[in-house]
Amino acid sequence: MDYRIIQSPSEGALDIITRRMGMSQSASQQFRDYDAIGLIQGKLIDMVYVADLAEKAAGIVAVDIRGSCPQNMILLALFGDTASVETALSDIKINMKKSRGSD
């Protein structure tokens, strides 16, 4: 899996993400108030598992981002404050290592 954190996301980054979520500009307004976005890319089975972990670990909203990857990789966006996104990503990495034995 690949992980990234965007702190204080720019309008352009938010536009890209919310468009790929299939939302109109007005409907996506709720996602513009978060301090950080965690991005995670991986296999569908892992993305469902980590979305559950993230929402349980911290005050996070996990959203599937549409893509067109021929390898069926899935991208999740984790919206929240910076500390919550960092906590969620840390918990995800720990739990994925425990469940697989590697990352």
CSV table of N, CA and C in Angstrom, one decimal:
chain,number,residue,atom,x,y,z
A,1,MET,N,0.8,-1.2,0.0
A,1,MET,CA,0.0,0.0,0.0
A,1,MET,C,0.9,1.2,0.0
A,2,ASP,N,0.4,2.3,-0.6
A,2,ASP,CA,1.0,3.6,-0.6
A,2,ASP,C,0.2,4.5,0.3
A,3,TYR,N,0.9,5.4,1.1
A,3,TYR,CA,0.3,6.3,2.0
A,3,TYR,C,0.8,7.7,1.8
A,4,ARG,N,0.0,8.7,1.9
A,4,ARG,CA,0.4,10.1,1.8
A,4,ARG,C,-0.5,10.9,2.7
A,5,ILE,N,0.0,12.0,3.3
A,5,ILE,CA,-0.8,12.9,4.0
A,5,ILE,C,-0.7,14.3,3.4
A,6,ILE,N,-1.8,14.9,3.1
A,6,ILE,CA,-1.9,16.3,2.7
A,6,ILE,C,-2.4,17.2,3.8
A,7,GLN,N,-1.5,18.0,4.3
A,7,GLN,CA,-1.9,18.9,5.4
A,7,GLN,C,-2.3,20.3,4.8
A,8,SER,N,-3.4,20.8,5.3
A,8,SER,CA,-3.9,22.1,4.8
A,8,SER,C,-4.0,22.0,3.3
A,9,PRO,N,-4.9,21.1,2.8
A,9,PRO,CA,-5.0,20.9,1.3
A,9,PRO,C,-5.4,22.2,0.6
A,10,SER,N,-4.8,22.3,-0.6
A,10,SER,CA,-5.1,23.5,-1.4
A,10,SER,C,-6.5,23.3,-2.1
A,11,GLU,N,-7.0,24.4,-2.6
A,11,GLU,CA,-8.3,24.3,-3.3
A,11,GLU,C,-8.2,23.4,-4.5
A,12,GLY,N,-7.0,23.4,-5.2
A,12,GLY,CA,-6.9,22.5,-6.4
A,12,GLY,C,-6.9,21.1,-6.0
A,13,ALA,N,-6.2,20.7,-4.9
A,13,ALA,CA,-6.1,19.3,-4.5
A,13,ALA,C,-7.5,18.9,-4.1
A,14,LEU,N,-8.2,19.7,-3.4
A,14,LEU,CA,-9.6,19.4,-2.9
A,14,LEU,C,-10.5,19.3,-4.1
A,15,ASP,N,-10.4,20.1,-5.2
A,15,ASP,CA,-11.2,20.0,-6.4
A,15,ASP,C,-11.0,18.6,-7.1
A,16,ILE,N,-9.7,18.2,-7.2
A,16,ILE,CA,-9.4,17.0,-7.8
A,16,ILE,C,-10.0,15.8,-7.0
A,17,ILE,N,-9.9,15.8,-5.7
A,17,ILE,CA,-10.4,14.7,-4.9
A,17,ILE,C,-11.9,14.7,-4.9
A,18,THR,N,-12.6,15.8,-4.8
A,18,THR,CA,-14.0,15.8,-4.7
A,18,THR,C,-14.7,15.5,-6.1
A,19,ARG,N,-14.0,15.9,-7.2
A,19,ARG,CA,-14.5,15.5,-8.5
A,19,ARG,C,-14.4,14.0,-8.7
A,20,ARG,N,-13.3,13.4,-8.2
A,20,ARG,CA,-13.2,12.0,-8.3
A,20,ARG,C,-14.1,11.2,-7.3
A,21,MET,N,-14.6,11.9,-6.4
A,21,MET,CA,-15.7,11.4,-5.5
A,21,MET,C,-17.0,11.4,-6.2
A,22,GLY,N,-17.1,12.1,-7.3
A,22,GLY,CA,-18.4,12.2,-8.0
A,22,GLY,C,-19.3,13.3,-7.4
A,23,MET,N,-18.8,14.3,-6.7
A,23,MET,CA,-19.6,15.2,-6.0
A,23,MET,C,-19.6,16.6,-6.8
A,24,SER,N,-20.7,17.2,-6.7
A,24,SER,CA,-20.8,18.6,-7.2
A,24,SER,C,-20.0,19.5,-6.3
A,25,GLN,N,-19.8,20.7,-6.7
A,25,GLN,CA,-19.0,21.7,-5.9
A,25,GLN,C,-19.8,22.0,-4.6
A,26,SER,N,-21.1,22.2,-4.7
A,26,SER,CA,-21.8,22.5,-3.5
A,26,SER,C,-21.9,21.3,-2.5
A,27,ALA,N,-22.1,20.1,-3.1
A,27,ALA,CA,-22.2,18.9,-2.2
A,27,ALA,C,-20.8,18.6,-1.5
A,28,SER,N,-19.7,19.0,-2.2
A,28,SER,CA,-18.4,18.7,-1.6
A,28,SER,C,-17.9,19.7,-0.6
A,29,GLN,N,-18.7,20.7,-0.3
A,29,GLN,CA,-18.4,21.7,0.7
A,29,GLN,C,-18.0,21.2,2.0
A,30,GLN,N,-18.7,20.1,2.5
A,30,GLN,CA,-18.5,19.6,3.8
A,30,GLN,C,-17.0,19.0,3.9
A,31,PHE,N,-16.4,18.6,2.8
A,31,PHE,CA,-15.1,18.1,2.9
A,31,PHE,C,-14.0,19.1,2.8
A,32,ARG,N,-14.4,20.4,2.6
A,32,ARG,CA,-13.4,21.5,2.5
A,32,ARG,C,-13.0,22.0,3.9
A,33,ASP,N,-13.7,21.6,5.0
A,33,ASP,CA,-13.4,22.1,6.3
A,33,ASP,C,-12.5,21.3,7.1
A,34,TYR,N,-11.9,20.2,6.5
A,34,TYR,CA,-11.0,19.4,7.2
A,34,TYR,C,-9.6,19.9,7.1
A,35,ASP,N,-8.7,19.7,8.1
A,35,ASP,CA,-7.4,20.2,8.1
A,35,ASP,C,-6.4,19.3,7.3
A,36,ALA,N,-6.7,18.0,7.2
A,36,ALA,CA,-5.8,17.1,6.5
A,36,ALA,C,-6.6,16.0,5.7
A,37,ILE,N,-5.9,15.5,4.7
A,37,ILE,CA,-6.4,14.4,4.0
A,37,ILE,C,-5.3,13.3,3.9
A,38,GLY,N,-5.7,12.1,4.4
A,38,GLY,CA,-4.8,11.0,4.2
A,38,GLY,C,-5.2,10.2,3.0
A,39,LEU,N,-4.2,9.9,2.2
A,39,LEU,CA,-4.5,9.1,0.9
A,39,LEU,C,-3.9,7.7,1.1
A,40,ILE,N,-4.6,6.7,0.8
A,40,ILE,CA,-4.1,5.3,0.8
A,40,ILE,C,-4.5,4.6,-0.4
A,41,GLN,N,-3.6,3.9,-1.1
A,41,GLN,CA,-3.9,3.2,-2.3
A,41,GLN,C,-3.5,1.7,-2.1
A,42,GLY,N,-4.4,0.8,-2.5
A,42,GLY,CA,-4.1,-0.6,-2.4
A,42,GLY,C,-5.2,-1.4,-3.0
A,43,LYS,N,-5.2,-2.7,-2.6
A,43,LYS,CA,-6.2,-3.7,-3.1
A,43,LYS,C,-7.5,-3.4,-2.4
A,44,LEU,N,-8.6,-3.8,-3.1
A,44,LEU,CA,-9.9,-3.6,-2.5
A,44,LEU,C,-10.1,-4.2,-1.1
A,45,ILE,N,-9.7,-5.4,-1.0
A,45,ILE,CA,-9.8,-6.1,0.3
A,45,ILE,C,-9.1,-5.3,1.4
A,46,ASP,N,-7.9,-4.8,1.1
A,46,ASP,CA,-7.2,-4.0,2.1
A,46,ASP,C,-7.9,-2.6,2.4
A,47,MET,N,-8.4,-2.0,1.3
A,47,MET,CA,-9.0,-0.7,1.5
A,47,MET,C,-10.3,-0.8,2.3
A,48,VAL,N,-11.1,-1.8,2.2
A,48,VAL,CA,-12.3,-1.9,3.0
A,48,VAL,C,-11.8,-2.1,4.5
A,49,TYR,N,-10.8,-2.9,4.7
A,49,TYR,CA,-10.3,-3.2,6.1
A,49,TYR,C,-9.7,-1.9,6.7
A,50,VAL,N,-8.9,-1.2,5.9
A,50,VAL,CA,-8.3,0.0,6.5
A,50,VAL,C,-9.3,1.2,6.7
A,51,ALA,N,-10.4,1.2,5.8
A,51,ALA,CA,-11.4,2.2,6.0
A,51,ALA,C,-12.1,2.0,7.4
A,52,ASP,N,-12.3,0.8,7.7
A,52,ASP,CA,-12.9,0.4,9.0
A,52,ASP,C,-12.0,0.8,10.1
A,53,LEU,N,-10.7,0.4,10.0
A,53,LEU,CA,-9.7,0.7,11.0
A,53,LEU,C,-9.6,2.2,11.3
A,54,ALA,N,-9.6,3.0,10.2
A,54,ALA,CA,-9.4,4.5,10.3
A,54,ALA,C,-10.6,5.1,11.0
A,55,GLU,N,-11.8,4.7,10.6
A,55,GLU,CA,-13.0,5.3,11.2
A,55,GLU,C,-13.1,5.0,12.7
A,56,LYS,N,-12.6,3.8,13.1
A,56,LYS,CA,-12.6,3.4,14.5
A,56,LYS,C,-11.5,4.0,15.3
A,57,ALA,N,-10.4,4.3,14.7
A,57,ALA,CA,-9.2,4.8,15.4
A,57,ALA,C,-9.3,6.3,15.7
A,58,ALA,N,-10.0,7.1,14.9
A,58,ALA,CA,-10.0,8.5,15.2
A,58,ALA,C,-11.2,9.1,14.5
A,59,GLY,N,-11.4,10.4,14.7
A,59,GLY,CA,-12.5,11.1,14.1
A,59,GLY,C,-12.3,11.3,12.6
A,60,ILE,N,-12.4,10.3,11.9
A,60,ILE,CA,-12.1,10.3,10.4
A,60,ILE,C,-13.3,9.9,9.6
A,61,VAL,N,-13.4,10.5,8.4
A,61,VAL,CA,-14.4,10.1,7.4
A,61,VAL,C,-13.6,9.5,6.3
A,62,ALA,N,-13.8,8.2,6.0
A,62,ALA,CA,-13.2,7.5,4.9
A,62,ALA,C,-14.1,7.5,3.7
A,63,VAL,N,-13.5,7.9,2.5
A,63,VAL,CA,-14.2,8.0,1.3
A,63,VAL,C,-13.5,7.3,0.2
A,64,ASP,N,-14.2,6.5,-0.6
A,64,ASP,CA,-13.6,5.9,-1.8
A,64,ASP,C,-13.5,6.9,-2.9
A,65,ILE,N,-12.3,7.0,-3.6
A,65,ILE,CA,-12.0,7.9,-4.7
A,65,ILE,C,-12.0,7.1,-5.9
A,66,ARG,N,-12.9,7.4,-6.9
A,66,ARG,CA,-13.0,6.7,-8.2
A,66,ARG,C,-11.7,6.8,-8.9
A,67,GLY,N,-11.3,5.8,-9.6
A,67,GLY,CA,-10.1,5.8,-10.4
A,67,GLY,C,-10.3,5.0,-11.7
A,68,SER,N,-9.2,4.9,-12.4
A,68,SER,CA,-9.3,4.1,-13.6
A,68,SER,C,-8.0,3.2,-13.8
A,69,CYS,N,-7.6,2.6,-12.7
A,69,CYS,CA,-6.4,1.8,-12.7
A,69,CYS,C,-6.7,0.4,-13.2
A,70,PRO,N,-6.0,0.0,-14.2
A,70,PRO,CA,-6.2,-1.4,-14.8
A,70,PRO,C,-5.8,-2.5,-13.8
A,71,GLN,N,-5.0,-2.2,-12.8
A,71,GLN,CA,-4.6,-3.2,-11.8
A,71,GLN,C,-5.6,-3.3,-10.7
A,72,ASN,N,-6.8,-2.6,-10.8
A,72,ASN,CA,-7.8,-2.6,-9.7
A,72,ASN,C,-7.3,-2.1,-8.4
A,73,MET,N,-6.4,-1.1,-8.4
A,73,MET,CA,-6.0,-0.5,-7.1
A,73,MET,C,-7.1,0.5,-6.7
A,74,ILE,N,-7.3,0.6,-5.5
A,74,ILE,CA,-8.3,1.5,-4.9
A,74,ILE,C,-7.7,2.6,-4.2
A,75,LEU,N,-8.2,3.8,-4.2
A,75,LEU,CA,-7.7,5.0,-3.5
A,75,LEU,C,-8.8,5.4,-2.5
A,76,LEU,N,-8.4,5.5,-1.2
A,76,LEU,CA,-9.2,6.1,-0.2
A,76,LEU,C,-8.7,7.4,0.3
A,77,ALA,N,-9.6,8.3,0.6
A,77,ALA,CA,-9.3,9.6,1.2
A,77,ALA,C,-9.8,9.5,2.6
A,78,LEU,N,-8.9,9.9,3.6
A,78,LEU,CA,-9.3,9.9,5.0
A,78,LEU,C,-9.3,11.4,5.4
A,79,PHE,N,-10.5,11.9,5.7
A,79,PHE,CA,-10.6,13.3,6.0
A,79,PHE,C,-10.7,13.5,7.5
A,80,GLY,N,-10.0,14.5,8.0
A,80,GLY,CA,-10.1,14.8,9.5
A,80,GLY,C,-9.1,15.9,9.8
A,81,ASP,N,-8.9,16.1,11.2
A,81,ASP,CA,-7.9,17.0,11.6
A,81,ASP,C,-6.5,16.3,11.5
A,82,THR,N,-5.5,17.0,11.5
A,82,THR,CA,-4.1,16.5,11.2
A,82,THR,C,-3.8,15.3,12.2
A,83,ALA,N,-4.0,15.6,13.4
A,83,ALA,CA,-3.7,14.5,14.4
A,83,ALA,C,-4.5,13.3,14.2
A,84,SER,N,-5.7,13.4,13.9
A,84,SER,CA,-6.6,12.2,13.7
A,84,SER,C,-6.1,11.4,12.4
A,85,VAL,N,-5.8,12.1,11.4
A,85,VAL,CA,-5.3,11.5,10.1
A,85,VAL,C,-4.0,10.8,10.4
A,86,GLU,N,-3.1,11.4,11.1
A,86,GLU,CA,-1.8,10.8,11.4
A,86,GLU,C,-2.0,9.6,12.3
A,87,THR,N,-2.9,9.7,13.3
A,87,THR,CA,-3.2,8.5,14.2
A,87,THR,C,-3.8,7.4,13.4
A,88,ALA,N,-4.8,7.7,12.5
A,88,ALA,CA,-5.4,6.6,11.7
A,88,ALA,C,-4.4,5.9,10.8
A,89,LEU,N,-3.5,6.7,10.1
A,89,LEU,CA,-2.5,6.1,9.3
A,89,LEU,C,-1.5,5.2,10.1
A,90,SER,N,-1.1,5.7,11.2
A,90,SER,CA,-0.2,4.9,12.1
A,90,SER,C,-0.9,3.6,12.5
A,91,ASP,N,-2.2,3.7,13.0
A,91,ASP,CA,-2.9,2.5,13.3
A,91,ASP,C,-3.0,1.5,12.2
A,92,ILE,N,-3.3,2.0,11.0
A,92,ILE,CA,-3.4,1.2,9.8
A,92,ILE,C,-2.1,0.5,9.5
A,93,LYS,N,-1.0,1.2,9.6
A,93,LYS,CA,0.3,0.5,9.3
A,93,LYS,C,0.6,-0.6,10.3
A,94,ILE,N,0.3,-0.3,11.6
A,94,ILE,CA,0.5,-1.3,12.6
A,94,ILE,C,-0.4,-2.5,12.4
A,95,ASN,N,-1.6,-2.3,12.2
A,95,ASN,CA,-2.6,-3.4,12.0
A,95,ASN,C,-2.3,-4.2,10.8
A,96,MET,N,-1.9,-3.5,9.7
A,96,MET,CA,-1.6,-4.3,8.5
A,96,MET,C,-0.4,-5.2,8.6
A,97,LYS,N,0.6,-4.7,9.4
A,97,LYS,CA,1.8,-5.5,9.7
A,97,LYS,C,1.4,-6.7,10.5
A,98,LYS,N,0.5,-6.5,11.5
A,98,LYS,CA,0.1,-7.6,12.3
A,98,LYS,C,-0.7,-8.7,11.5
A,99,SER,N,-1.6,-8.2,10.7
A,99,SER,CA,-2.5,-9.1,9.9
A,99,SER,C,-1.8,-9.8,8.8
A,100,ARG,N,-0.7,-9.3,8.3
A,100,ARG,CA,0.1,-9.9,7.2
A,100,ARG,C,1.4,-10.4,7.6
A,101,GLY,N,2.0,-9.7,8.5
A,101,GLY,CA,3.4,-10.0,8.9
A,101,GLY,C,4.4,-9.2,8.1
A,102,SER,N,3.9,-8.3,7.2
A,102,SER,CA,4.8,-7.4,6.5
A,102,SER,C,3.9,-6.3,5.9
A,103,ASP,N,4.6,-5.3,5.4
A,103,ASP,CA,3.8,-4.1,4.8
A,103,ASP,C,4.2,-4.0,3.3
